[in-house]
CSV table of C-alpha atoms in Angstrom, one decimal:
chain,number,residue,atom,x,y,z
A,1,MET,CA,-25.8,2.6,-12.4
A,2,ASP,CA,-27.7,1.1,-10.6
A,3,ALA,CA,-30.6,3.4,-7.6
A,4,ARG,CA,-29.4,1.5,-5.0
A,5,LEU,CA,-25.9,2.3,-5.7
A,6,SER,CA,-26.5,5.8,-7.0
A,7,ALA,CA,-27.8,6.8,-3.7
A,8,VAL,CA,-24.4,4.9,-1.4
A,9,PHE,CA,-22.4,7.3,-3.6
A,10,SER,CA,-24.7,10.4,-2.4
A,11,GLU,CA,-23.3,8.9,0.7
A,12,VAL,CA,-20.1,11.6,2.7
A,13,PRO,CA,-19.2,11.4,6.1
A,14,PRO,CA,-18.8,14.2,7.2
A,15,LYS,CA,-15.8,16.3,8.2
A,16,PRO,CA,-13.1,16.0,11.7
A,17,ASP,CA,-14.2,18.6,14.0
A,18,TYR,CA,-11.1,18.3,16.1
A,19,ASN,CA,-8.9,21.4,15.0
A,20,PRO,CA,-5.6,20.9,17.3
A,21,VAL,CA,-4.2,24.2,15.9
A,22,ARG,CA,-7.4,26.6,16.1
A,23,LYS,CA,-7.6,25.4,19.9
A,24,ALA,CA,-4.1,25.2,20.3
A,25,ILE,CA,-4.1,29.3,19.1
A,26,GLU,CA,-6.9,30.1,21.8
A,27,ALA,CA,-4.7,28.8,23.3
A,28,SER,CA,-2.2,30.9,23.7
A,29,LYS,CA,-3.8,34.2,23.4
A,30,ASP,CA,-2.0,35.0,26.4
A,31,ASN,CA,1.5,34.6,24.6
A,32,PRO,CA,1.1,36.6,21.4
A,33,GLU,CA,4.9,35.3,20.2
A,34,VAL,CA,3.6,32.1,20.6
A,35,ALA,CA,-0.3,33.1,18.9
A,36,ALA,CA,1.6,34.7,15.7
A,37,THR,CA,4.1,31.5,14.9
A,38,LEU,CA,1.0,29.4,15.3
A,39,LYS,CA,-2.0,32.4,13.4
A,40,LEU,CA,1.6,30.8,10.6
A,41,PHE,CA,0.0,27.3,10.8
A,42,SER,CA,-3.9,28.8,10.4
A,43,SER,CA,-4.3,27.0,7.5
A,44,MET,CA,-4.0,23.8,8.2
A,45,PRO,CA,-7.1,22.2,8.6
A,46,PRO,CA,-8.2,19.9,11.5
A,47,SER,CA,-7.9,16.3,11.4
A,48,THR,CA,-8.5,13.7,9.3
A,49,SER,CA,-10.9,10.0,10.5
A,50,VAL,CA,-10.1,8.2,7.7
A,51,LEU,CA,-7.6,6.6,8.7
A,52,ALA,CA,-4.9,6.3,12.5
A,53,ASN,CA,-2.7,4.3,12.5
A,54,PRO,CA,-1.3,4.2,16.3
A,55,VAL,CA,1.0,2.2,18.9
A,56,ARG,CA,-1.9,-1.2,19.5
A,57,HIS,CA,0.8,-3.6,21.0
A,58,HIS,CA,3.9,-4.2,22.8
A,59,HIS,CA,5.6,-6.9,22.4
A,60,PRO,CA,9.1,-9.2,22.7
A,61,ILE,CA,10.6,-11.1,20.1
A,62,PRO,CA,14.3,-13.5,20.6
A,63,ALA,CA,17.1,-11.7,19.0
A,64,SER,CA,20.3,-12.6,19.1
A,65,ASN,CA,22.1,-12.2,23.3
A,66,THR,CA,19.4,-9.6,23.4
A,67,THR,CA,15.1,-9.5,23.9
A,68,LEU,CA,14.2,-7.0,21.6
A,69,GLN,CA,10.6,-5.3,22.0
A,70,LEU,CA,8.7,-4.1,20.0
A,71,ASP,CA,6.0,-1.3,19.6
A,72,ILE,CA,4.0,-2.3,17.7
A,73,ARG,CA,1.9,-0.4,15.1
A,74,SER,CA,-1.6,-1.3,13.9
A,75,PHE,CA,-4.5,0.9,11.7
A,76,THR,CA,-7.5,1.9,11.7
A,77,ILE,CA,-10.1,2.6,9.0
A,78,ARG,CA,-12.6,5.0,9.8
A,79,GLY,CA,-12.8,3.6,13.9
A,80,LYS,CA,-14.2,1.3,12.0
A,81,LEU,CA,-12.7,-1.6,10.1
A,82,PHE,CA,-9.4,-2.5,11.9
A,83,GLU,CA,-6.2,-4.0,10.5
A,84,GLU,CA,-6.7,-7.8,12.0
A,85,ASP,CA,-10.2,-7.9,10.3
A,86,ILE,CA,-8.0,-8.1,7.3
A,87,ILE,CA,-5.8,-11.1,8.1
A,88,SER,CA,-8.4,-13.0,10.0
A,89,GLY,CA,-10.8,-12.8,6.7
A,90,ARG,CA,-13.5,-10.8,8.7
A,91,ALA,CA,-12.8,-7.9,5.3
A,92,ASP,CA,-11.2,-8.4,1.7
A,93,ALA,CA,-11.2,-5.0,0.2
A,94,ILE,CA,-14.5,-4.6,-1.0
A,95,ARG,CA,-14.9,-4.6,2.8
A,96,VAL,CA,-12.2,-2.2,3.3
A,97,ILE,CA,-12.9,0.2,0.1
A,98,PHE,CA,-16.8,0.9,1.2
A,99,VAL,CA,-15.9,1.6,4.8
A,100,GLY,CA,-13.2,4.1,4.2
A,101,LEU,CA,-15.5,5.7,1.5
A,102,PHE,CA,-18.6,5.6,3.2
A,103,GLY,CA,-18.1,5.2,7.1
A,104,ARG,CA,-19.4,2.6,7.8
A,105,THR,CA,-20.4,-1.6,7.6
A,106,PRO,CA,-22.0,-2.6,3.9
A,107,SER,CA,-24.6,-4.5,4.3
A,108,ASP,CA,-24.7,-7.7,1.7
A,109,GLU,CA,-27.2,-6.6,-0.9
A,110,GLU,CA,-23.7,-2.9,-0.8
A,111,THR,CA,-21.8,-5.5,-0.7
A,112,ALA,CA,-22.7,-6.5,-4.2
A,113,LEU,CA,-23.6,-4.0,-6.1
A,114,PHE,CA,-20.2,-1.9,-5.1
A,115,ARG,CA,-17.7,-5.5,-6.5
A,116,GLN,CA,-20.2,-5.8,-9.3
A,117,PHE,CA,-20.1,-1.7,-10.2
A,118,LEU,CA,-16.2,-2.2,-10.2
A,119,ALA,CA,-15.8,-5.2,-12.5
A,120,GLU,CA,-18.1,-3.5,-14.9
A,121,ALA,CA,-15.7,-0.1,-14.4
A,122,LEU,CA,-12.3,-3.2,-15.5
A,123,THR,CA,-14.1,-4.5,-18.5
A,124,LEU,CA,-15.7,-1.2,-19.4
A,125,GLY,CA,-11.4,0.6,-19.2
A,126,ILE,CA,-10.7,-3.0,-20.7
A,127,GLU,CA,-13.5,-2.8,-23.9
A,128,ARG,CA,-12.3,1.3,-24.1
A,129,SER,CA,-8.0,0.8,-24.4
A,130,ARG,CA,-7.1,-3.1,-25.3
A,131,GLU,CA,-6.8,-1.3,-29.5
A,132,LYS,CA,-4.5,1.6,-28.6
A,133,THR,CA,-2.0,-0.4,-25.5
A,134,GLN,CA,-1.9,-2.5,-28.0
A,135,GLU,CA,-0.9,-0.1,-30.5
A,136,PHE,CA,1.5,1.5,-27.6
A,137,MET,CA,2.6,-1.7,-26.8
A,138,ARG,CA,3.6,-2.7,-30.3
A,139,THR,CA,5.6,1.1,-30.8
A,140,PHE,CA,7.6,0.4,-27.0
A,141,PRO,CA,7.6,-3.3,-25.8
A,142,ASN,CA,9.2,-3.1,-22.5
A,143,ALA,CA,7.4,-0.2,-21.5
A,144,ALA,CA,6.6,-1.3,-17.6
A,145,PRO,CA,3.1,-0.1,-17.0
A,146,ASP,CA,3.3,3.0,-15.5
A,147,ILE,CA,3.8,4.1,-18.4
A,148,ALA,CA,1.3,3.2,-20.7
A,149,ILE,CA,-0.9,4.5,-18.3
A,150,GLN,CA,0.4,7.9,-18.8
A,151,HIS,CA,0.4,7.4,-22.2
A,152,TRP,CA,-2.9,6.2,-21.8
A,153,ALA,CA,-4.1,9.5,-19.8
A,154,SER,CA,-3.1,11.6,-22.6
A,155,PHE,CA,-5.6,9.9,-24.9
A,156,ARG,CA,-8.1,9.2,-22.6
A,157,LYS,CA,-7.6,13.6,-21.8
A,158,ALA,CA,-7.7,14.1,-25.4
A,159,SER,CA,-10.4,12.2,-26.5
A,160,ARG,CA,-13.2,12.8,-24.4
A,161,ASN,CA,-14.6,15.3,-21.9
A,162,ILE,CA,-13.8,14.1,-18.2
A,163,GLY,CA,-14.3,15.9,-15.0
A,164,ALA,CA,-13.5,18.2,-12.8
A,165,ILE,CA,-12.7,17.7,-9.6
A,166,ASN,CA,-14.1,20.5,-7.1
A,167,SER,CA,-17.2,20.8,-4.4
A,168,SER,CA,-19.7,21.6,-6.7
A,169,ARG,CA,-20.2,18.5,-8.5
A,170,PRO,CA,-22.8,15.9,-6.8
A,171,PRO,CA,-20.3,13.3,-4.9
A,172,ALA,CA,-22.0,10.2,-7.1
A,173,ASP,CA,-21.1,11.3,-9.7
A,174,LEU,CA,-17.5,12.5,-8.6
A,175,LEU,CA,-17.1,9.3,-6.9
A,176,ALA,CA,-18.2,7.1,-10.4
A,177,GLU,CA,-15.9,8.8,-12.4
A,178,MET,CA,-13.5,8.8,-9.9
A,179,ILE,CA,-13.8,4.8,-9.8
A,180,GLU,CA,-14.6,5.2,-13.6
A,181,ILE,CA,-11.2,5.9,-13.8
A,182,HIS,CA,-9.2,4.1,-11.8
A,183,MET,CA,-10.0,1.0,-12.8
A,184,GLU,CA,-9.4,1.7,-16.5
A,185,ASN,CA,-5.8,2.4,-15.3
A,186,ILE,CA,-5.9,-0.3,-13.5
A,187,ALA,CA,-6.7,-2.3,-16.9
A,188,VAL,CA,-4.1,-0.5,-19.1
A,189,ALA,CA,-1.8,-1.9,-16.5
A,190,GLY,CA,-2.4,-5.2,-17.1
A,191,LEU,CA,-2.9,-5.3,-20.6
A,192,ALA,CA,0.5,-3.6,-21.0
A,193,SER,CA,1.9,-5.9,-18.8
A,194,THR,CA,1.0,-9.7,-19.9
A,195,MET,CA,1.1,-7.6,-23.2
A,196,ARG,CA,5.3,-6.8,-22.6
A,197,ALA,CA,5.9,-11.1,-22.0
A,198,GLY,CA,4.4,-11.3,-25.2
A,199,MET,CA,1.2,-12.2,-24.0
A,200,ALA,CA,-2.3,-12.7,-25.8
A,201,ASP,CA,-5.1,-11.0,-22.8
A,202,SER,CA,-7.8,-13.3,-21.6
A,203,ASN,CA,-11.1,-11.9,-22.8
A,204,THR,CA,-12.8,-12.9,-19.6
A,205,ARG,CA,-14.9,-11.0,-17.5
A,206,PHE,CA,-14.2,-11.7,-13.5
A,207,ASP,CA,-16.3,-11.4,-10.5
A,208,ASP,CA,-14.1,-10.2,-8.4
A,209,PRO,CA,-11.8,-6.7,-10.6
A,210,PHE,CA,-8.4,-7.6,-8.5
A,211,GLU,CA,-8.4,-11.4,-9.7
A,212,PHE,CA,-8.0,-10.0,-13.2
A,213,LEU,CA,-4.8,-7.6,-12.4
A,214,PHE,CA,-3.3,-10.4,-10.0
A,215,SER,CA,-3.8,-12.4,-13.0
A,216,MET,CA,-2.2,-10.4,-15.6
A,217,LEU,CA,0.3,-9.7,-13.1
A,218,LEU,CA,1.2,-13.3,-12.9
A,219,HIS,CA,0.7,-13.8,-16.5
A,220,ARG,CA,-1.7,-16.6,-15.6
A,221,ALA,CA,-4.5,-18.1,-13.8
A,222,VAL,CA,-4.6,-17.3,-9.8
A,223,ASN,CA,-5.2,-19.9,-7.4
A,224,ARG,CA,-6.9,-20.3,-4.8
A,225,ASP,CA,-4.3,-19.4,-1.8
A,226,GLU,CA,-2.5,-16.6,-4.5
A,227,ALA,CA,-5.2,-14.8,-4.4
A,228,ARG,CA,-5.5,-14.6,-0.8
A,229,ILE,CA,-1.7,-13.4,-0.6
A,230,LEU,CA,-2.8,-11.3,-2.5
A,231,GLY,CA,-6.0,-9.6,-1.1
A,232,GLN,CA,-4.6,-10.1,2.2
A,233,LEU,CA,-1.0,-7.4,0.2
A,234,GLY,CA,-3.3,-4.6,-1.5
A,235,ALA,CA,-5.9,-4.1,1.5
A,236,ILE,CA,-3.6,-3.3,4.0
A,237,GLN,CA,-2.1,-0.9,1.1
A,238,VAL,CA,-6.0,0.3,0.5
A,239,HIS,CA,-4.5,4.1,2.6
A,240,HIS,CA,-1.2,4.5,4.0
A,241,GLY,CA,-2.0,8.1,6.8
A,242,SER,CA,0.4,11.2,4.9
A,243,ALA,CA,2.0,9.5,2.5
A,244,GLY,CA,3.6,11.3,0.3
A,245,SER,CA,1.1,10.6,-3.2
A,246,ASN,CA,-1.9,10.1,-0.8
A,247,MET,CA,-0.5,13.8,0.0
A,248,VAL,CA,-1.0,14.7,-3.9
A,249,ALA,CA,-4.3,13.4,-3.6
A,250,ARG,CA,-5.5,15.9,-1.8
A,251,TYR,CA,-3.4,19.2,-2.4
A,252,LEU,CA,-5.0,18.2,-6.0
A,253,ALA,CA,-8.2,17.9,-4.6
A,254,THR,CA,-8.3,20.9,-2.5
A,255,LEU,CA,-7.0,23.3,-5.9
A,256,HIS,CA,-10.0,22.0,-7.9
A,257,THR,CA,-7.5,20.0,-10.1
A,258,ARG,CA,-9.6,20.4,-14.0
A,259,SER,CA,-9.4,16.3,-14.5
A,260,VAL,CA,-10.2,13.5,-13.2
A,261,SER,CA,-7.7,11.4,-14.4
A,262,ASP,CA,-5.3,13.9,-13.3
A,263,LEU,CA,-5.5,12.5,-10.0
A,264,PHE,CA,-4.3,9.1,-10.6
A,265,THR,CA,-1.2,11.0,-13.1
A,266,ALA,CA,-0.2,12.9,-10.6
A,267,SER,CA,-1.0,10.3,-7.7
A,268,GLN,CA,1.0,7.5,-9.2
A,269,MET,CA,3.9,9.6,-9.2
A,270,ALA,CA,4.7,9.9,-6.6
A,271,LEU,CA,3.9,6.7,-5.2
A,272,ASP,CA,6.6,5.6,-8.0
A,273,SER,CA,9.3,8.2,-6.8
A,274,ALA,CA,12.1,6.7,-4.8
A,275,ARG,CA,11.6,7.7,-1.4
A,276,HIS,CA,8.2,6.4,-1.8
A,277,PHE,CA,8.5,3.7,-4.0
A,278,GLY,CA,11.1,3.5,-4.6
A,279,ALA,CA,13.0,0.4,-2.3
A,280,ILE,CA,10.8,-2.0,-3.7
A,281,SER,CA,13.7,-1.1,-6.8
A,282,ASP,CA,17.0,-0.5,-4.4
A,283,MET,CA,16.2,-4.0,-3.2
A,284,THR,CA,16.3,-5.8,-6.5
A,285,ASP,CA,19.1,-3.6,-7.0
A,286,PHE,CA,20.9,-4.6,-3.9
A,287,VAL,CA,20.0,-8.2,-4.7
A,288,ALA,CA,21.5,-8.4,-7.8
A,289,VAL,CA,24.9,-7.0,-6.0
A,290,LEU,CA,24.9,-9.1,-3.5
A,291,GLU,CA,24.9,-12.2,-6.7
A,292,ARG,CA,27.3,-10.5,-8.1
A,293,THR,CA,29.2,-10.3,-4.2
A,294,PRO,CA,31.5,-14.1,-3.7
A,295,GLU,CA,29.1,-16.2,-0.7
A,296,GLY,CA,31.8,-15.9,2.1
A,297,GLU,CA,31.6,-12.3,1.4
A,298,ARG,CA,28.0,-11.5,1.6
A,299,ASP,CA,28.1,-10.6,5.1
A,300,ALA,CA,29.8,-8.5,5.4
A,301,ALA,CA,28.4,-6.0,2.3
A,302,ILE,CA,25.4,-6.4,4.1
A,303,ARG,CA,26.4,-4.8,7.0
A,304,ALA,CA,27.6,-2.3,5.5
A,305,ARG,CA,25.5,-1.7,3.9
A,306,ILE,CA,23.2,-1.6,7.2
A,307,LEU,CA,26.4,0.9,8.1
A,308,LYS,CA,26.4,3.0,5.6
A,309,GLY,CA,22.2,3.8,6.1
A,310,GLY,CA,20.0,3.8,3.0
A,311,LEU,CA,20.0,-0.3,3.2
A,312,PRO,CA,16.7,-0.7,1.1
A,313,THR,CA,12.9,-1.7,3.3
A,314,PHE,CA,14.3,-1.6,6.4
A,315,GLY,CA,14.1,1.7,8.7
A,316,HIS,CA,11.3,4.4,8.1
A,317,PRO,CA,11.8,8.2,7.8
A,318,GLU,CA,8.3,8.7,10.5
A,319,ILE,CA,8.4,5.3,12.6
A,320,GLN,CA,11.4,4.9,15.0
A,321,ALA,CA,12.4,1.4,13.3
A,322,ALA,CA,16.2,1.9,14.0
A,323,GLY,CA,18.3,2.7,17.1
A,324,ARG,CA,21.1,1.2,19.2
A,325,GLU,CA,18.8,0.2,22.1
A,326,ASP,CA,16.7,-3.3,22.5
A,327,HIS,CA,13.0,-1.4,22.5
A,328,LEU,CA,12.1,-0.1,18.1
A,329,GLU,CA,9.3,0.6,16.7
A,330,MET,CA,7.5,-2.2,15.0
A,331,ASP,CA,5.5,-2.1,11.2
A,332,PRO,CA,3.7,-5.1,11.4
A,333,ARG,CA,2.5,-5.5,7.7
A,334,PRO,CA,6.1,-7.5,6.2
A,335,ALA,CA,4.4,-10.1,9.1
A,336,LEU,CA,1.4,-10.3,7.8
A,337,TYR,CA,1.5,-10.3,3.5
A,338,LEU,CA,4.3,-13.2,4.5
A,339,ALA,CA,2.2,-15.2,6.9
A,340,PRO,CA,-0.4,-16.1,4.2
A,341,LEU,CA,3.1,-17.4,1.9
A,342,PHE,CA,4.5,-19.4,3.9
A,343,GLU,CA,0.8,-21.5,4.4
A,344,ALA,CA,0.4,-21.5,0.7
A,345,ILE,CA,3.9,-22.6,0.5
A,346,ASP,CA,4.0,-26.0,2.8
A,347,LYS,CA,0.5,-26.8,1.8
A,348,GLY,CA,2.9,-26.6,-1.6
A,349,THR,CA,0.1,-24.0,-3.2
A,350,VAL,CA,3.0,-22.0,-3.9
A,351,LYS,CA,5.7,-23.4,-5.5
A,352,VAL,CA,8.9,-21.3,-5.4
A,353,THR,CA,11.8,-22.3,-8.3
A,354,ASP,CA,15.8,-22.5,-7.4
A,355,LYS,CA,16.5,-19.0,-8.8
A,356,MET,CA,13.3,-17.5,-7.1
A,357,LEU,CA,14.5,-19.7,-3.4
A,358,LYS,CA,17.9,-18.4,-3.3
A,359,ARG,CA,17.3,-15.0,-3.9
A,360,ALA,CA,14.6,-14.9,-0.9
A,361,ALA,CA,17.1,-16.2,1.3
A,362,MET,CA,19.5,-13.6,0.4
A,363,VAL,CA,16.9,-10.8,1.6
A,364,GLU,CA,16.0,-13.3,4.5
A,365,ARG,CA,19.2,-12.6,5.7
A,366,ILE,CA,19.5,-9.3,5.4
A,367,TYR,CA,16.3,-9.5,8.0
A,368,GLN,CA,18.8,-11.7,10.9
A,369,ILE,CA,21.5,-9.4,10.2
A,370,ALA,CA,19.0,-6.2,10.6
A,371,LEU,CA,17.4,-7.0,13.1
A,372,PHE,CA,17.5,-10.1,15.3
A,373,GLU,CA,22.1,-9.7,15.0
A,374,GLY,CA,22.1,-6.5,15.3
A,375,VAL,CA,25.5,-4.8,13.2
A,376,GLU,CA,28.4,-3.2,16.0
A,377,LYS,CA,29.8,-0.6,14.9
A,378,SER,CA,32.8,0.2,17.2
A,379,THR,CA,32.6,-2.2,21.1
A,380,GLY,CA,31.0,0.2,23.4
A,381,THR,CA,28.0,2.0,21.1
A,382,GLY,CA,26.2,-0.4,20.7
A,383,ARG,CA,24.6,-2.7,18.1
A,384,LEU,CA,22.5,-0.9,15.5
A,385,ARG,CA,18.8,-2.2,14.8
A,386,LEU,CA,16.2,-1.9,12.2
A,387,THR,CA,12.7,-2.9,11.6
A,388,PRO,CA,11.9,-3.7,8.2
A,389,ASN,CA,9.1,-1.7,6.3
A,390,THR,CA,5.8,-2.7,4.0
A,391,ASP,CA,8.2,-2.7,1.3
A,392,PHE,CA,10.6,-5.4,2.5
A,393,GLY,CA,7.1,-7.9,2.8
A,394,ALA,CA,5.8,-6.8,-0.8
A,395,TRP,CA,9.0,-7.5,-3.0
A,396,LEU,CA,8.8,-11.6,-0.8
A,397,VAL,CA,5.6,-11.5,-1.5
A,398,GLN,CA,6.2,-10.0,-5.1
A,399,GLU,CA,9.8,-12.1,-5.1
A,400,VAL,CA,8.3,-15.3,-4.6
A,401,LEU,CA,4.8,-15.4,-6.3
A,402,GLY,CA,7.2,-14.5,-9.7
A,403,ILE,CA,6.3,-9.8,-10.6
A,404,GLU,CA,7.3,-9.4,-12.8
A,405,GLU,CA,10.2,-6.1,-11.6
A,406,PRO,CA,8.4,-3.5,-13.9
A,407,ASP,CA,5.7,-4.1,-12.2
A,408,ARG,CA,6.1,-4.7,-8.3
A,409,THR,CA,4.7,-0.7,-7.5
A,410,LEU,CA,1.2,-1.7,-9.7
A,411,LEU,CA,-0.5,-3.7,-7.0
A,412,SER,CA,0.3,-0.8,-4.7
A,413,TYR,CA,-1.9,1.3,-7.4
A,414,ALA,CA,-3.9,-0.7,-8.2
A,415,TYR,CA,-5.2,-0.7,-4.3
A,416,ARG,CA,-4.0,2.9,-2.9
A,417,GLY,CA,-6.1,4.9,-5.2
A,418,PHE,CA,-9.5,3.8,-3.3
A,419,GLY,CA,-6.9,5.4,-1.3
A,420,TRP,CA,-6.9,8.8,-2.6
A,421,MET,CA,-10.4,9.2,-3.1
A,422,MET,CA,-11.5,8.7,0.6
A,423,ASP,CA,-8.9,11.5,0.8
A,424,VAL,CA,-10.4,13.3,-2.3
A,425,ARG,CA,-13.8,13.5,-0.4
A,426,GLU,CA,-13.0,14.6,3.0
A,427,GLN,CA,-10.1,16.6,1.7
A,428,LEU,CA,-13.4,19.0,-0.7
A,429,GLN,CA,-14.8,19.7,2.3
A,430,GLN,CA,-11.9,21.2,4.2
A,431,PRO,CA,-8.9,24.0,3.9
A,432,ILE,CA,-5.8,23.9,2.2
A,433,VAL,CA,-3.9,21.2,3.4
A,434,ARG,CA,0.0,20.9,4.8
A,435,PRO,CA,0.7,17.7,6.0
A,436,VAL,CA,0.9,15.4,8.5
A,437,ILE,CA,-2.4,15.5,9.7
A,438,PRO,CA,-3.8,14.3,12.8
A,439,PRO,CA,-5.8,11.9,13.4
A,440,ASP,CA,-9.4,12.5,15.4
A,441,PRO,CA,-9.3,11.9,18.7
A,442,ALA,CA,-12.3,9.4,18.0
A,443,ILE,CA,-11.4,7.5,15.9
A,444,ILE,CA,-7.5,6.5,18.1
A,445,PRO,CA,-8.5,2.9,19.4
A,446,GLY,CA,-7.0,1.7,22.5
A,447,PRO,CA,-4.5,-1.0,23.2
A,448,ALA,CA,-5.6,-4.7,21.5
A,449,THR,CA,-7.5,-6.4,23.4
A,450,ASN,CA,-5.8,-9.8,20.9
A,451,GLU,CA,-2.7,-11.5,20.4
A,452,THR,CA,-3.1,-11.9,16.0
A,453,ILE,CA,-0.9,-9.6,15.5
A,454,PRO,CA,1.6,-9.9,17.6
A,455,GLY,CA,1.4,-13.5,17.1
A,456,VAL,CA,1.3,-13.5,13.7
A,457,ILE,CA,4.7,-11.0,13.8
A,458,SER,CA,6.2,-13.7,16.1
A,459,SER,CA,5.2,-16.4,13.8
A,460,VAL,CA,7.2,-15.6,10.9
A,461,HIS,CA,10.3,-13.6,12.9
A,462,GLU,CA,11.0,-16.9,13.9
A,463,ARG,CA,11.2,-18.9,10.9
A,464,LEU,CA,13.5,-16.2,9.3
A,465,VAL,CA,15.8,-16.4,12.1
A,466,LYS,CA,15.3,-20.2,11.5
A,467,GLY,CA,16.5,-19.5,8.2
A,468,ASN,CA,15.3,-21.5,4.7
A,469,ALA,CA,11.6,-19.5,6.0
A,470,PHE,CA,10.9,-20.4,1.7
A,471,SER,CA,11.5,-23.6,1.3
A,472,ARG,CA,8.4,-25.9,2.0
A,473,HIS,CA,8.4,-27.1,5.7
């Protein structure tokens, strides 16, 4: 490793000292019963200084016969890089990852060195895994990338020495190995996707490590707009607070897992769980149901699913994304993913096939009914409305770009792996974790001073409500 980069890798952001449980215990000394209860949570760690995702915007949007008041969450990484930095183009994934890992913004030289290190780790991963991945895919030609990764992880552990995760390892050594293992997994996944499609993988070296992944997923070279769409989606997904896969990474760090490789295998399994990223597969299944439903009965099928509960890619367990009042919380990410896609469609750099157009139109109609129109179960109870979550936008982007269904959690995995590394570096400095970890007040931003994100949401909302959103305008 370059000596300059080794010095950077040795930097570990200090752990936060905001500890709400400890403070609550101290404040309850005059109430023994409360103090005793709080002591049950004494192993709760201090807060995290990696990510905060508070409500930062209050924004109205039109709906059928009313105006909805939205409370919009928007995240910050380390209190130094904001969601709007990504969508404005001021920060790409490399910059987001660097800030998350090291707690500061990189110089131009550091950015170039870090990008090169990732690219070299990916190239090495391709070289190491190509032969075994080919053997595996010949035996199991329909295997999804996550299965190929897990097969390779077992072979890797059996064939070479992989270090452990613990606080005694030099931070630079541990981080370098985590990156090496993760990029190797990305290589295996990309190769598996291409081989499953019956295509030969490319021997081209990519200066941008993520461009390899995009090309493998689309089974062709990506154009500039496609790379921007997928790159922005990935950069926004690098970290997601107390998501299940992040908690698995923290637990494995706390438990000092004996193999770095296991961290990524276990966290990936959590990511692919039905209640984590399973909504993407659920939406695919629901669209298939709508395709089999006569066109005149589809709206009724959508309304029935909303009232039944569990509408795929709508609602969220941690935010008030559903209700019968005109005040809801909204995740901005679906709109942030779709905005550059719509721009590319209008420019003609992304072509939407007739089949994709029909499928996307069904999902567009789900949005119109779930949020714009709402559903009334009985007179006087108010109209139930739902806001879309991150999987709604991710499903549509990948559907329109032609990413095959078995590969649709891979993009998130590739980027989220770096978020797991951020959690590992922080968690090694803290006691055992118990979710959910409150953010350090020092990194919680105040109300936003610009309208960038609300503006994107309004634009995407208007386009989806009008209909034919995925046709060229």
